[in-house]
Short mmCIF file of C-alpha atoms and ligand atoms in Angstrom, two decimals:
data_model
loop_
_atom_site.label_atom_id
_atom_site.label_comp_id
_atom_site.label_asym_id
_atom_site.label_seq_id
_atom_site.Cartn_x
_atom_site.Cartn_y
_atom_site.Cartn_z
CA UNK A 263 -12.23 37.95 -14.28
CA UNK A 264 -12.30 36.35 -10.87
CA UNK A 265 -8.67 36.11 -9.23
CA UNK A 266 -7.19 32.72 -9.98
CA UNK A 267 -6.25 30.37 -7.23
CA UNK A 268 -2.95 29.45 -6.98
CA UNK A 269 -0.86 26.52 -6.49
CA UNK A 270 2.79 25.69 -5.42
CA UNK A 271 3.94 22.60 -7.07
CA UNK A 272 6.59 20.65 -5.14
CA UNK A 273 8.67 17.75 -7.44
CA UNK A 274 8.72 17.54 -10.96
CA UNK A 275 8.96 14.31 -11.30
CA UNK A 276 6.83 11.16 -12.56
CA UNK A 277 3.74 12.69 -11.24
CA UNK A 278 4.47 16.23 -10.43
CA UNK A 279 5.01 15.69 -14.34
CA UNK A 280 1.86 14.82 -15.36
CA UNK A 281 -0.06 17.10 -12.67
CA UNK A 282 1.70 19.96 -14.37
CA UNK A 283 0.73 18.47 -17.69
CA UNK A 284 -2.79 18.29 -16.84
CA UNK A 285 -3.19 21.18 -14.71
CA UNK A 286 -2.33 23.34 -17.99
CA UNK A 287 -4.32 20.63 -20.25
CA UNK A 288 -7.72 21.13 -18.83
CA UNK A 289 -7.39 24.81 -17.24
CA UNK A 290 -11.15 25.57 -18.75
CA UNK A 291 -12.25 22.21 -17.28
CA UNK A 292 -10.85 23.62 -13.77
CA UNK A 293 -12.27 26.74 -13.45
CA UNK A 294 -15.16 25.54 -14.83
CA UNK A 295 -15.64 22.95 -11.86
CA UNK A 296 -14.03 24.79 -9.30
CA UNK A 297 -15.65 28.47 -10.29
CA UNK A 298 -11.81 30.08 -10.10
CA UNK A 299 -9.33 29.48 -12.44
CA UNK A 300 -6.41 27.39 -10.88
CA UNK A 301 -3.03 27.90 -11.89
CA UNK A 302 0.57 26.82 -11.48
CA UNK A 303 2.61 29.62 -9.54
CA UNK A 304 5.86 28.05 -9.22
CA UNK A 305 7.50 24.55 -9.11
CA UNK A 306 10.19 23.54 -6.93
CA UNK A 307 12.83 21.10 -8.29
CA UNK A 308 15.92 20.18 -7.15
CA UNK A 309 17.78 20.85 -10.57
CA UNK A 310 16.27 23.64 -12.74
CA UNK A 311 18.40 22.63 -15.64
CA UNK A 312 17.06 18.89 -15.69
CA UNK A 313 13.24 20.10 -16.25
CA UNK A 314 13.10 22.17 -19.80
CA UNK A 315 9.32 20.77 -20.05
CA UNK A 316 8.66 23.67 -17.50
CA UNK A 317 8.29 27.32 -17.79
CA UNK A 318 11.61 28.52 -17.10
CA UNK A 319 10.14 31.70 -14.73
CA UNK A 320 7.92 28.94 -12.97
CA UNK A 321 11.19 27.16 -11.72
CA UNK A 322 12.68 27.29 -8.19
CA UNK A 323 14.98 25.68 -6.00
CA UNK A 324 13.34 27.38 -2.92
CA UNK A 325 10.43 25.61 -2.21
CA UNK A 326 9.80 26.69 1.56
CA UNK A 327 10.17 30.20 0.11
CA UNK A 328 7.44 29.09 -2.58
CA UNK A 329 5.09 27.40 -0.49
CA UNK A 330 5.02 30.65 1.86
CA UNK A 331 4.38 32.91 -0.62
CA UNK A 332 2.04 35.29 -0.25
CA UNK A 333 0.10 34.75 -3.59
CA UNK A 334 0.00 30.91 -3.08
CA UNK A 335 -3.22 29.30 -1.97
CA UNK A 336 -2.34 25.52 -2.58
CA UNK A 337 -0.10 23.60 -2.11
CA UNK A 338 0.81 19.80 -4.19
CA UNK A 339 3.57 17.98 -2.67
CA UNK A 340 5.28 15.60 -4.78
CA UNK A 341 8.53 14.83 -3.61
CA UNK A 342 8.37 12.21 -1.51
CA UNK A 343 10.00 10.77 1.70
CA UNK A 344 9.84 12.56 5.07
CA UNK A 345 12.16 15.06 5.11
CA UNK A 346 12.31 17.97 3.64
CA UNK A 347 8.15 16.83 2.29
CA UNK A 348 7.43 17.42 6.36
CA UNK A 349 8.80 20.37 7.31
CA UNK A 350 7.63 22.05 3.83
CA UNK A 351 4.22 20.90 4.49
CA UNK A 352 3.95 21.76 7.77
CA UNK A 353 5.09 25.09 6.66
CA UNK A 354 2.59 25.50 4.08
CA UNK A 355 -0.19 24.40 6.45
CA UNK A 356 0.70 27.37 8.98
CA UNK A 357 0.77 29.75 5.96
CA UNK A 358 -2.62 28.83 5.78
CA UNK A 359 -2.35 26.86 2.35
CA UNK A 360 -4.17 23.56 1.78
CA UNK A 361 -1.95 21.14 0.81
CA UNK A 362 -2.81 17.57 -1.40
CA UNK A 363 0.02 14.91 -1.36
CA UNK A 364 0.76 11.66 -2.52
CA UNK A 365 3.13 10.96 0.11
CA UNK A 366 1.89 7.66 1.68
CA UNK A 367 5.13 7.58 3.55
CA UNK A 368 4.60 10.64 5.54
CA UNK A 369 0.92 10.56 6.28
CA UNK A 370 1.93 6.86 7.87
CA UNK A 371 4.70 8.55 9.98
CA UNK A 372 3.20 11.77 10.87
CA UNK A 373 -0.89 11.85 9.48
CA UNK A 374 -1.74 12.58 13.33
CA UNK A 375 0.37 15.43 13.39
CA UNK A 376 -0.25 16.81 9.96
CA UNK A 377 -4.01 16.54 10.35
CA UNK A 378 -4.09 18.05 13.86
CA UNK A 379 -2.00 21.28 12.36
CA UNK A 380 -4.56 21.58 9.26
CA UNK A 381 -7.45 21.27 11.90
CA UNK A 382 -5.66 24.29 13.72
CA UNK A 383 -5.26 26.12 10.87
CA UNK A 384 -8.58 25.80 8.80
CA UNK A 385 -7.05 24.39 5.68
CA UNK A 386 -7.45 20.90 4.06
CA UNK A 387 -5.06 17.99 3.76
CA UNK A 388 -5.98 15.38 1.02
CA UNK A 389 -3.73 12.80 -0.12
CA UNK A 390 -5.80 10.48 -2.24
CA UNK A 391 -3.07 9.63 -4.26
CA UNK A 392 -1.11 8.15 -1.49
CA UNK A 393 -2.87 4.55 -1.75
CA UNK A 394 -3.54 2.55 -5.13
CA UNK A 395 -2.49 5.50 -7.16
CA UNK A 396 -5.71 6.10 -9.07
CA UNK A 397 -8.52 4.82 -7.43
CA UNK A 398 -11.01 6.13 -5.48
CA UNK A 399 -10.26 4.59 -2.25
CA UNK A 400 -9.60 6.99 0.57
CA UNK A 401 -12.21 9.79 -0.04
CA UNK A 402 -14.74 7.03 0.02
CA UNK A 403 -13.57 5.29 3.58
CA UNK A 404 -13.30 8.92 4.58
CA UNK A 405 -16.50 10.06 3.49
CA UNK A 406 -19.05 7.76 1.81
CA UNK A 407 -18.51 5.11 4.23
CA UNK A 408 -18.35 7.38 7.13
CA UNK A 409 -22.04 6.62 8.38
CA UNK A 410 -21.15 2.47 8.29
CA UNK A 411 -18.90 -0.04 10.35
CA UNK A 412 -16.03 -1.07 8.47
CA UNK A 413 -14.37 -4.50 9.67
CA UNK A 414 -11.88 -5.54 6.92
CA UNK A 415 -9.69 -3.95 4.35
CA UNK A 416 -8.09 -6.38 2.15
CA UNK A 417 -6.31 -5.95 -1.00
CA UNK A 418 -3.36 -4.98 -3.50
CA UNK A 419 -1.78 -1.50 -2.99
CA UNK A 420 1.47 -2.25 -4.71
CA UNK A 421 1.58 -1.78 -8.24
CA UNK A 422 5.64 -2.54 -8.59
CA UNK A 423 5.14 -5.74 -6.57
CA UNK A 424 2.62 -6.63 -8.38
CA UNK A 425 3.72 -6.20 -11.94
CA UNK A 426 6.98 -8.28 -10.86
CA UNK A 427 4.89 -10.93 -9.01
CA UNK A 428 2.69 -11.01 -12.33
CA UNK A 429 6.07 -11.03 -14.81
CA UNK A 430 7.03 -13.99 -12.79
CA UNK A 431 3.96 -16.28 -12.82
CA UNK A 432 3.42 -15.20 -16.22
CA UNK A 433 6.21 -15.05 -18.41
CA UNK A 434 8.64 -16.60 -15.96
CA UNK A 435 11.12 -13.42 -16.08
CA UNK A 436 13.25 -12.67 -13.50
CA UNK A 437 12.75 -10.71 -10.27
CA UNK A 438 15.61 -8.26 -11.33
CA UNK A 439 14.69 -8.08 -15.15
CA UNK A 440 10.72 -7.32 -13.64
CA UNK A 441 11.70 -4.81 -11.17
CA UNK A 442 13.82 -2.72 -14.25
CA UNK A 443 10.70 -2.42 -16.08
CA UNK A 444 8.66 -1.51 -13.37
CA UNK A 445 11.04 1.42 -12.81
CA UNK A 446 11.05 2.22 -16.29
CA UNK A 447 7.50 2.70 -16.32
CA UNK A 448 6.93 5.55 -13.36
CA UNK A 449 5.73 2.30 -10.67
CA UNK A 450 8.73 1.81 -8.37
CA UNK A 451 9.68 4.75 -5.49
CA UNK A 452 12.66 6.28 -5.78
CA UNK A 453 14.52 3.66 -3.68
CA UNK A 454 12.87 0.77 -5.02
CA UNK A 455 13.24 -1.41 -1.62
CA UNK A 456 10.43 0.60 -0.26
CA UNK A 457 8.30 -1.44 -2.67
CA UNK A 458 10.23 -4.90 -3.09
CA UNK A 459 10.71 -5.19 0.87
CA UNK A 460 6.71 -4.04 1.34
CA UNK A 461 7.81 -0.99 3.30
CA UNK A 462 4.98 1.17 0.48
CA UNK A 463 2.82 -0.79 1.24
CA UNK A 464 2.49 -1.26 5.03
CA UNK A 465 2.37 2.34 4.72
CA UNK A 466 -0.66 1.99 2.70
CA UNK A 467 -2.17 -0.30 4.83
CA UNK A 468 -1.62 1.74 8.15
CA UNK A 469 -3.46 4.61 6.44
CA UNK A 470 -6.55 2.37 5.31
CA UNK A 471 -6.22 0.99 9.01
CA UNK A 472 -6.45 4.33 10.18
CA UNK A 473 -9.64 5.60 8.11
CA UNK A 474 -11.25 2.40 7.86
CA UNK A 475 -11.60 2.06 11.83
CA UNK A 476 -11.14 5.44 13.13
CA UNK A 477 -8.14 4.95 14.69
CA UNK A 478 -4.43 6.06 14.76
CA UNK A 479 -2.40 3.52 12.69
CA UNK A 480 1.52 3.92 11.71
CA UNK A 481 3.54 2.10 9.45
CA UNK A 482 5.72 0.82 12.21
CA UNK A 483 2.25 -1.06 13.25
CA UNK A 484 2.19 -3.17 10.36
CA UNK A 485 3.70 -6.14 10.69
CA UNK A 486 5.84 -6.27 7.16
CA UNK A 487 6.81 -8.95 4.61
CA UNK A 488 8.15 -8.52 0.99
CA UNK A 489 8.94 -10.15 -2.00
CA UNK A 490 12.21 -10.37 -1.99
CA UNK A 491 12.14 -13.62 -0.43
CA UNK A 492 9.42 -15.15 -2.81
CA UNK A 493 11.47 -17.56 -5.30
CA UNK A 494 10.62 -19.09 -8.55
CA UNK A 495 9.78 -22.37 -6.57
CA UNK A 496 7.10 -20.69 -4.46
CA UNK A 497 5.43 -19.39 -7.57
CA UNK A 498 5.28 -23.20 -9.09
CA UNK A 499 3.95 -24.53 -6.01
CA UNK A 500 1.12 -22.31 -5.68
CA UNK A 501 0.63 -23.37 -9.14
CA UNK A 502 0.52 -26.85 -8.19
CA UNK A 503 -2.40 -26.09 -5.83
CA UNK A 504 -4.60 -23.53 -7.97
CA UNK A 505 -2.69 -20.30 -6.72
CA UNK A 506 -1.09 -17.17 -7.02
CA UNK A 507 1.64 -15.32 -5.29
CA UNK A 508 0.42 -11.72 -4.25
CA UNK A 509 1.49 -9.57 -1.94
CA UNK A 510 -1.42 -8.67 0.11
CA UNK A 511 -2.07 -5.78 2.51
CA UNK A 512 -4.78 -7.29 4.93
CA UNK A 513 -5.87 -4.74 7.68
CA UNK A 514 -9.11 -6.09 10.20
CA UNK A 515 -10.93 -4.54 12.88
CA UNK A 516 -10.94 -7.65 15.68
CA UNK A 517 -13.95 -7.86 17.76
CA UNK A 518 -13.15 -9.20 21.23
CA UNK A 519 -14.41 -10.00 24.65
CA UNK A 520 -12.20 -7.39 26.41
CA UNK A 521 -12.74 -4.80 23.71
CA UNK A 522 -11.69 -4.27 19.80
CA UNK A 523 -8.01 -4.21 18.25
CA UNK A 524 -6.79 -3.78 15.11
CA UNK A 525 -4.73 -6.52 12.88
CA UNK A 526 -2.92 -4.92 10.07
CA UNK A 527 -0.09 -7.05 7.84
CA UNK A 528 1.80 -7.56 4.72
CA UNK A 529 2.71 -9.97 3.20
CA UNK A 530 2.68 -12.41 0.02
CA UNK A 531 0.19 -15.04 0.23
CA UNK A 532 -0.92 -17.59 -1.99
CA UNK A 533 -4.17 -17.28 -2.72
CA UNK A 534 -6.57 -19.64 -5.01
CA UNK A 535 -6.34 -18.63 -8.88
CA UNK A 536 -10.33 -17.84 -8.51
CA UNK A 537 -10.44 -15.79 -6.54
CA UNK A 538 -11.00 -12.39 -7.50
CA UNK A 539 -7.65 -10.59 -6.32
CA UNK A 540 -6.28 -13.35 -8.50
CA UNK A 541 -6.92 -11.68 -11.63
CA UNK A 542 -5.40 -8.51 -10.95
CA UNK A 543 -2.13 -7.81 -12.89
CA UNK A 544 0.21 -5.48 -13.63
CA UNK A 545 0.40 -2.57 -11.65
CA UNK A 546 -3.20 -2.83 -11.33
CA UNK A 547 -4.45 -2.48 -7.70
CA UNK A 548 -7.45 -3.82 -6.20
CA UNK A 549 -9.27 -3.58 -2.40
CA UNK A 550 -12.04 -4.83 -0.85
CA UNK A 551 -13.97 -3.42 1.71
CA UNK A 552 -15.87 -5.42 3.86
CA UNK A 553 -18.87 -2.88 6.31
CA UNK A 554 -21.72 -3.97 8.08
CA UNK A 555 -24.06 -2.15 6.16
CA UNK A 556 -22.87 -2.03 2.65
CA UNK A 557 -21.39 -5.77 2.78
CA UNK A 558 -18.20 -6.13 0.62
CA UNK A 559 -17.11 -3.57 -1.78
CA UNK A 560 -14.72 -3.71 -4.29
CA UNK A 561 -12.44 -0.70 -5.97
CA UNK A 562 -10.21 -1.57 -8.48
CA UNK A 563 -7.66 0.66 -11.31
CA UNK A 564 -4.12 1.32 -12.04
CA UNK A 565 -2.40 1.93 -8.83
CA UNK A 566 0.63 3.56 -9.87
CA UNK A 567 2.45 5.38 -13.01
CA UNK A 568 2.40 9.11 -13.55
CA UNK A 569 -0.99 9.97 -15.06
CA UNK A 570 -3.22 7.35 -12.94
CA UNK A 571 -1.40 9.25 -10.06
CA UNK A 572 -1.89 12.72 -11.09
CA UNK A 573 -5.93 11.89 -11.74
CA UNK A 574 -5.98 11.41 -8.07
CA UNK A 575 -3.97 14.21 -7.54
CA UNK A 576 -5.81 16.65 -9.90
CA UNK A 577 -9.10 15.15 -8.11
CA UNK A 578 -7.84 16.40 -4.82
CA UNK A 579 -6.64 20.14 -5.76
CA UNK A 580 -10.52 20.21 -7.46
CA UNK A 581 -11.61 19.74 -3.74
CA UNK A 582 -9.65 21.87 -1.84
CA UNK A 583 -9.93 24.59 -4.43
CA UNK A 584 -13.64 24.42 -4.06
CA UNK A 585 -13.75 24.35 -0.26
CA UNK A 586 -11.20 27.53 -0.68
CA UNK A 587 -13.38 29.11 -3.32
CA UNK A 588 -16.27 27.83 -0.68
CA UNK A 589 -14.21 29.78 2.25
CA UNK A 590 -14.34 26.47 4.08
CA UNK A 591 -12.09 23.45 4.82
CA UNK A 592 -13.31 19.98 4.81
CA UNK A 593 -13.80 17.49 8.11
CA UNK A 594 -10.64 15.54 8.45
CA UNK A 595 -11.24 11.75 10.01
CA UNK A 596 -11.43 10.82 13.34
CA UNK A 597 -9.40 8.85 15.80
CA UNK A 598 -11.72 8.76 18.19
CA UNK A 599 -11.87 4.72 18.50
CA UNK A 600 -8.35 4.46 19.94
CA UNK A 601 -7.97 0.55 18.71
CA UNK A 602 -5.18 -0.99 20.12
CA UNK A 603 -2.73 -3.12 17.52
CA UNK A 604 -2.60 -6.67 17.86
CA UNK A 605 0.48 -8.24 16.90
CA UNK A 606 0.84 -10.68 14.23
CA UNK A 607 1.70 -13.67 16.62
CA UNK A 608 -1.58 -14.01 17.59
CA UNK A 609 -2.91 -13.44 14.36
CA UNK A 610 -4.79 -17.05 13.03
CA UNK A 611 -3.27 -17.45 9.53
CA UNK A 612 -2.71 -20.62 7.21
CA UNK A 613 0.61 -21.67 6.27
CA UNK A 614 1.74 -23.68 2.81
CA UNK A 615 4.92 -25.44 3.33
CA UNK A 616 6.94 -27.63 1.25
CA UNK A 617 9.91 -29.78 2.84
CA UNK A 618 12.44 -31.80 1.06
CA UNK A 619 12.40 -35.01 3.31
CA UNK A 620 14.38 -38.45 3.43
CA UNK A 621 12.07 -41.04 2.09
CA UNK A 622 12.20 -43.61 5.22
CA UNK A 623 9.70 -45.08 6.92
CA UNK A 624 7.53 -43.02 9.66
CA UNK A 625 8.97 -39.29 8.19
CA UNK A 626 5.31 -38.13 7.23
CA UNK A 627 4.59 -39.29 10.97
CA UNK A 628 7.82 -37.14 12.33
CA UNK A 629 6.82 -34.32 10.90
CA UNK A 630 3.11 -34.48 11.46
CA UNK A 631 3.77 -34.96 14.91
CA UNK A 632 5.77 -31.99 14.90
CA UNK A 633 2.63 -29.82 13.69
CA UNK A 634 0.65 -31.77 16.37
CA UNK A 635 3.16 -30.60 19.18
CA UNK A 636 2.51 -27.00 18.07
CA UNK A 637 -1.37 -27.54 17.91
CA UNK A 638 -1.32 -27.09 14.35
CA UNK A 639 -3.67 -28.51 12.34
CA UNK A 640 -2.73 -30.09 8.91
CA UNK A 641 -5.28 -29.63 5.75
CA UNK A 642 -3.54 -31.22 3.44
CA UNK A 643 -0.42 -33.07 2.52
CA UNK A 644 0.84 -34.36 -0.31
CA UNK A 645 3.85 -36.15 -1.00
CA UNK A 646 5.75 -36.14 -4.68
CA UNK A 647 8.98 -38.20 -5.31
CA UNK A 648 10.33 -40.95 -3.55
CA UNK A 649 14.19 -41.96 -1.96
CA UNK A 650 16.26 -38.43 -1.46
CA UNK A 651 14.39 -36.53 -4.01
CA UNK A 652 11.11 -36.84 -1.96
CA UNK A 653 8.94 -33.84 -1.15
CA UNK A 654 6.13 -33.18 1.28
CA UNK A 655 3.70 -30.51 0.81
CA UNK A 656 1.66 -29.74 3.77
CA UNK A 657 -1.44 -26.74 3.76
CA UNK A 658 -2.21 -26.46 7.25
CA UNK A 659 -5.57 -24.76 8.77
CA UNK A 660 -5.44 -21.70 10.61
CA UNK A 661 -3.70 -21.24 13.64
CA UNK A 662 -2.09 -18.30 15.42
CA UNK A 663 0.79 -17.01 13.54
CA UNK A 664 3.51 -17.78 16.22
CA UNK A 665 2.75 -21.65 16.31
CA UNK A 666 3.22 -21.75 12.26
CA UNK A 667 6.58 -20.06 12.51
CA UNK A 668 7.64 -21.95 15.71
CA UNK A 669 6.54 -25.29 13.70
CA UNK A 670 8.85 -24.33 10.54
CA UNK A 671 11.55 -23.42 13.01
CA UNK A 672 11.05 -26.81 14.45
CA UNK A 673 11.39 -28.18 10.78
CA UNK A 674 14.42 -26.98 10.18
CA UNK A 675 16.24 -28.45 12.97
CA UNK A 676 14.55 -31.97 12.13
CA UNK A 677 17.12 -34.49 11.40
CA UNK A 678 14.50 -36.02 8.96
CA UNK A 679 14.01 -32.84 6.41
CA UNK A 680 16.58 -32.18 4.32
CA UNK A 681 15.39 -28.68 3.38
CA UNK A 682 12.23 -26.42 4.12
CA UNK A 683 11.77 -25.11 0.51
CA UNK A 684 9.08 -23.09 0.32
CA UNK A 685 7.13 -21.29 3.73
CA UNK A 686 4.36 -18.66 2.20
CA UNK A 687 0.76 -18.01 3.90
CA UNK A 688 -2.62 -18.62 2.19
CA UNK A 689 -5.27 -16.51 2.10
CA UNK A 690 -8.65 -17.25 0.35
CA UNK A 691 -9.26 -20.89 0.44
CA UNK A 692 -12.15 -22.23 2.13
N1 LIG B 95 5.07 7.00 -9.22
C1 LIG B 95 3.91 6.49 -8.81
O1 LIG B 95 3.32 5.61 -9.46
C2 LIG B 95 3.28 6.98 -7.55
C3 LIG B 95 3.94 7.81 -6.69
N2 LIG B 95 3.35 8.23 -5.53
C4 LIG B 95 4.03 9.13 -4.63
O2 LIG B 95 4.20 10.38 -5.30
C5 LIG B 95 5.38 11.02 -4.81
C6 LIG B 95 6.27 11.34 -5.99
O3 LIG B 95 6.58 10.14 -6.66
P1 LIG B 95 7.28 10.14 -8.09
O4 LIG B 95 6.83 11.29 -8.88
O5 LIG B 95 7.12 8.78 -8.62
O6 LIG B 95 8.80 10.34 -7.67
P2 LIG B 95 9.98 10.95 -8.55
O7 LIG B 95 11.24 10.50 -7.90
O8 LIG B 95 9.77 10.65 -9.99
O9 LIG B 95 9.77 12.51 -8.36
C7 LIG B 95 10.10 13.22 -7.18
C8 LIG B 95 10.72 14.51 -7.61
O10 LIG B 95 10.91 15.33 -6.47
C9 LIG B 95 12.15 15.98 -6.64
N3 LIG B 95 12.66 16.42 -5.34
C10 LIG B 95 13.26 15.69 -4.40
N4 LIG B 95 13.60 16.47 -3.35
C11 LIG B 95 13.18 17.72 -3.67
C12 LIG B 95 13.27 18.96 -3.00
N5 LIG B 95 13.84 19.08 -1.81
N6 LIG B 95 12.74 20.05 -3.61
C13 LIG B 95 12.16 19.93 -4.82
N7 LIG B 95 12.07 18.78 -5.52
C14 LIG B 95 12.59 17.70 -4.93
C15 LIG B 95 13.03 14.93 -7.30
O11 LIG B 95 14.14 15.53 -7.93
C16 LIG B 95 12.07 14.30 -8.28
O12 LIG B 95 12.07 14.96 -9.52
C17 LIG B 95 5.99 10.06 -3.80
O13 LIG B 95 5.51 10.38 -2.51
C18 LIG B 95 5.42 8.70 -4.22
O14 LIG B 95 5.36 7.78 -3.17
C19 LIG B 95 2.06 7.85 -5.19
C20 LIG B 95 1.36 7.02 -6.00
C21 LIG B 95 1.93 6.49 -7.24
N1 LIG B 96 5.64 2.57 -5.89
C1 LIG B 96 4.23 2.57 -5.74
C2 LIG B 96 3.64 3.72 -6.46
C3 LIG B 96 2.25 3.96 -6.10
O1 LIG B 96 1.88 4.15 -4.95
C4 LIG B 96 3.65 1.27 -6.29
O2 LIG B 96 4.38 0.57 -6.99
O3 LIG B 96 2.49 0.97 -5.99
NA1 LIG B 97 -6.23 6.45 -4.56
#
């Protein structure tokens, strides 16, 4: 019997879980497709006692002892966070183990690093798992789309978010109530903030940034919005216009005169009810990718929860295993384009914004002026109520993203408006 190949698993948690559960599930499946049997040499948890599921002589609390050990040839890291999932990978790479994660927050942080130390030591470094959990996403920018231009990555790579965001429109439950059963059900990281306040998913988006255009992107590039901010009255007026609320990662590869940059953001957006991200619910995640070859592709799945995850995961140790079994180590991607970022005040966006206004004569013409004086240009406004309950709801066209934000600054301070209710960008209409 051929020797087995063996892999350190590191967290026990929602999807070390199911990767364990799997991994043991289909072990004739895996040595059939990798042409060595693969199998679990040890699991480090922080608390033996709170994982019975697991072999007890599989357990350990050491895991930089288990990922150097001599009769380990791959490592999975699912822990999460930076520290110790950095040192313990790093570790693992200069043992000369390949290692797959699903640590989105790390490879944002420190993917330049980590890749340039697997380089050095012939071993892979996958972490497919790391962006909109089950799908197919980064092995494809990586690899199929490796021969074409990619310009724009736009999509949904937060599965909490978006289940809340969906709960909300949908059912009209609260952002608190939502966010419980989105932890409930294996979506939310550990510290849910990283998800509400869109920290998960700028990470997400700097690591599409950085495979999508060949360049080094970090998560301190993106500029960052969440959703704690989005209320129940910015949900009913993107109702009242044929929207959504989502909260979009948009990364773009900006062609200019005195040479390319990058634009990568998050934020929620409203965008029109048909258009296709609209649809999307749940924890579901969805991403297009727009190349100058293949046009505009679309991926879509279950972005987060324990088994979705571990698919990715399991897909991962299947390819390092066979480059192993192979005696080889895949290419990692390239950085060679050096994009500069481009911040997000000179990013063109469209603003939706709804003012409570006194209902006097010459108001609309105050505050239109006001856009005017900012060169922004009004789409549409619309103006509900009458006497102090009146309410003007302006969509304005694009313009860069510092003259929106200095115009609803500007709003504020007007005598005239009673209250800016409702500020959120829209993506999507034409
Ligand atoms: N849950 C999901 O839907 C998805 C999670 N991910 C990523 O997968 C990773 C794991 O996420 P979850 O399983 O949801 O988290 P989790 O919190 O359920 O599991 C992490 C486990 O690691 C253990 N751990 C923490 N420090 C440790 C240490 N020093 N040594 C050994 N074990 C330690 C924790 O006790 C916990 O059991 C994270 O990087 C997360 O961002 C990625 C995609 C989807
Ligand atoms: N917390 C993340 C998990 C998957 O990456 C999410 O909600 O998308
Ligand atoms: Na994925």
């Amino acid at each position: 019997m051929t020797a087995p190949l063996r892999v350190a698993l590191l967290g026990c948690g929602t999807v070390g879980g199911a990767v364990l559960r799997l991994v043991e599930e289909q072990a004739a499946d895996l040595t059939a497709r990798v042409g060595r049997p693969v199998e679990v040499a040890g699991v480090a948890v922080r608390r033996p006692d709170r994982h019975p599921e697991v072999p007890a002589g599989l357990l350990t609390t050491d895991a930089h002892g288990l990922v150097t050990r001599d009769d380990v040839d791959l490592v999975v890291e699912v822990i999460g966070g930076i520290e110790p999932a950095r040192s313990l990978i790093q570790a693992a790479i200069e043992a000369g183990k390949s290692v797959v994660s699903a640590n989105k927050a790390l490879l944002a942080e420190d993917g330049v690093a980590l890749h340039a130390a697997a380089a050095k030591a012939g071993v892979d470094l996958y972490y497919e798992a790391s962006v909109a959990g089950a799908i197919p996403l980064l092995r494809p920018l990586r690899e199929s789309l490796a021969g074409d231009q990619i310009r724009r990555v736009v999509g949904i790579v937060n599965g909490t978010t978006n289940y809340i965001l969906s709960r909300m429109a949908e059912t009209g439950a609260g952002f608190g109530e939502a966010l419980a059963e989105a932890t409930d059900l294996g979506y939310a990281e550990a510290d849910p903030t990283a998800d509400v306040d869109g920290f998960d998913a700028a990470a997400k988006a700097a690591i599409l940034a950085s495979l999508a255009f060949h360049t080094a992107v970090t998560a301190s590039d993106v500029h960052r919005e969440g959703i704690s901010s989005v209320t129940a009255t910015d949900v009913a007026r993107a109702a009242e216009i044929g929207c959504t609320v989502k909260l979009l990662a948009i990364c773009e590869r900006v062609v200019g005169e005195d040479g390319d940059t990058v634009a990568v953001r998050v934020h929620p957006a409203m965008i029109p009810t048909t258009h296709p991200l609209a649809a999307v619910g749940g924890a579901f995640n969805a991403v297009f990718v727009e190349a100058e070859a293949a046009g505009q592709l679309m991926f879509y799945g279950q972005g987060a929860g324990g088994e979705p995850t571990a698919s990715a995961v399991l897909g991962d140790l299947v390819a390092v295993a066979r480059n192993r079994v192979a005696g080889a180590a895949g290419a990692g991607p390239t950085a060679y384009a050096d994009l500069p970022t481009r911040p997000i005040a000179e990013t063109p966006t469209r603003y939706h914004v709804s003012l409570d206004v006194a209902d006097v004569p010459g108001v609309l013409a105050t505050v239109a002026t006001e856009f005017a004086r900012h060169e922004v240009s009004i789409a549409t406004v619309r103006q509900d109520g009458h006497g102090d309950a009146a309410t003007l709801v302006i969509v304005t066209h694009s313009a860069p993203d510092a003259a929106l934000s200095a115009t609803v600054a500007a709003l504020r301070e007007m005598p005239a408006v009673r209250a800016v209710t409702s500020v959120l960008r829209v993506e999507g209409l034409s």
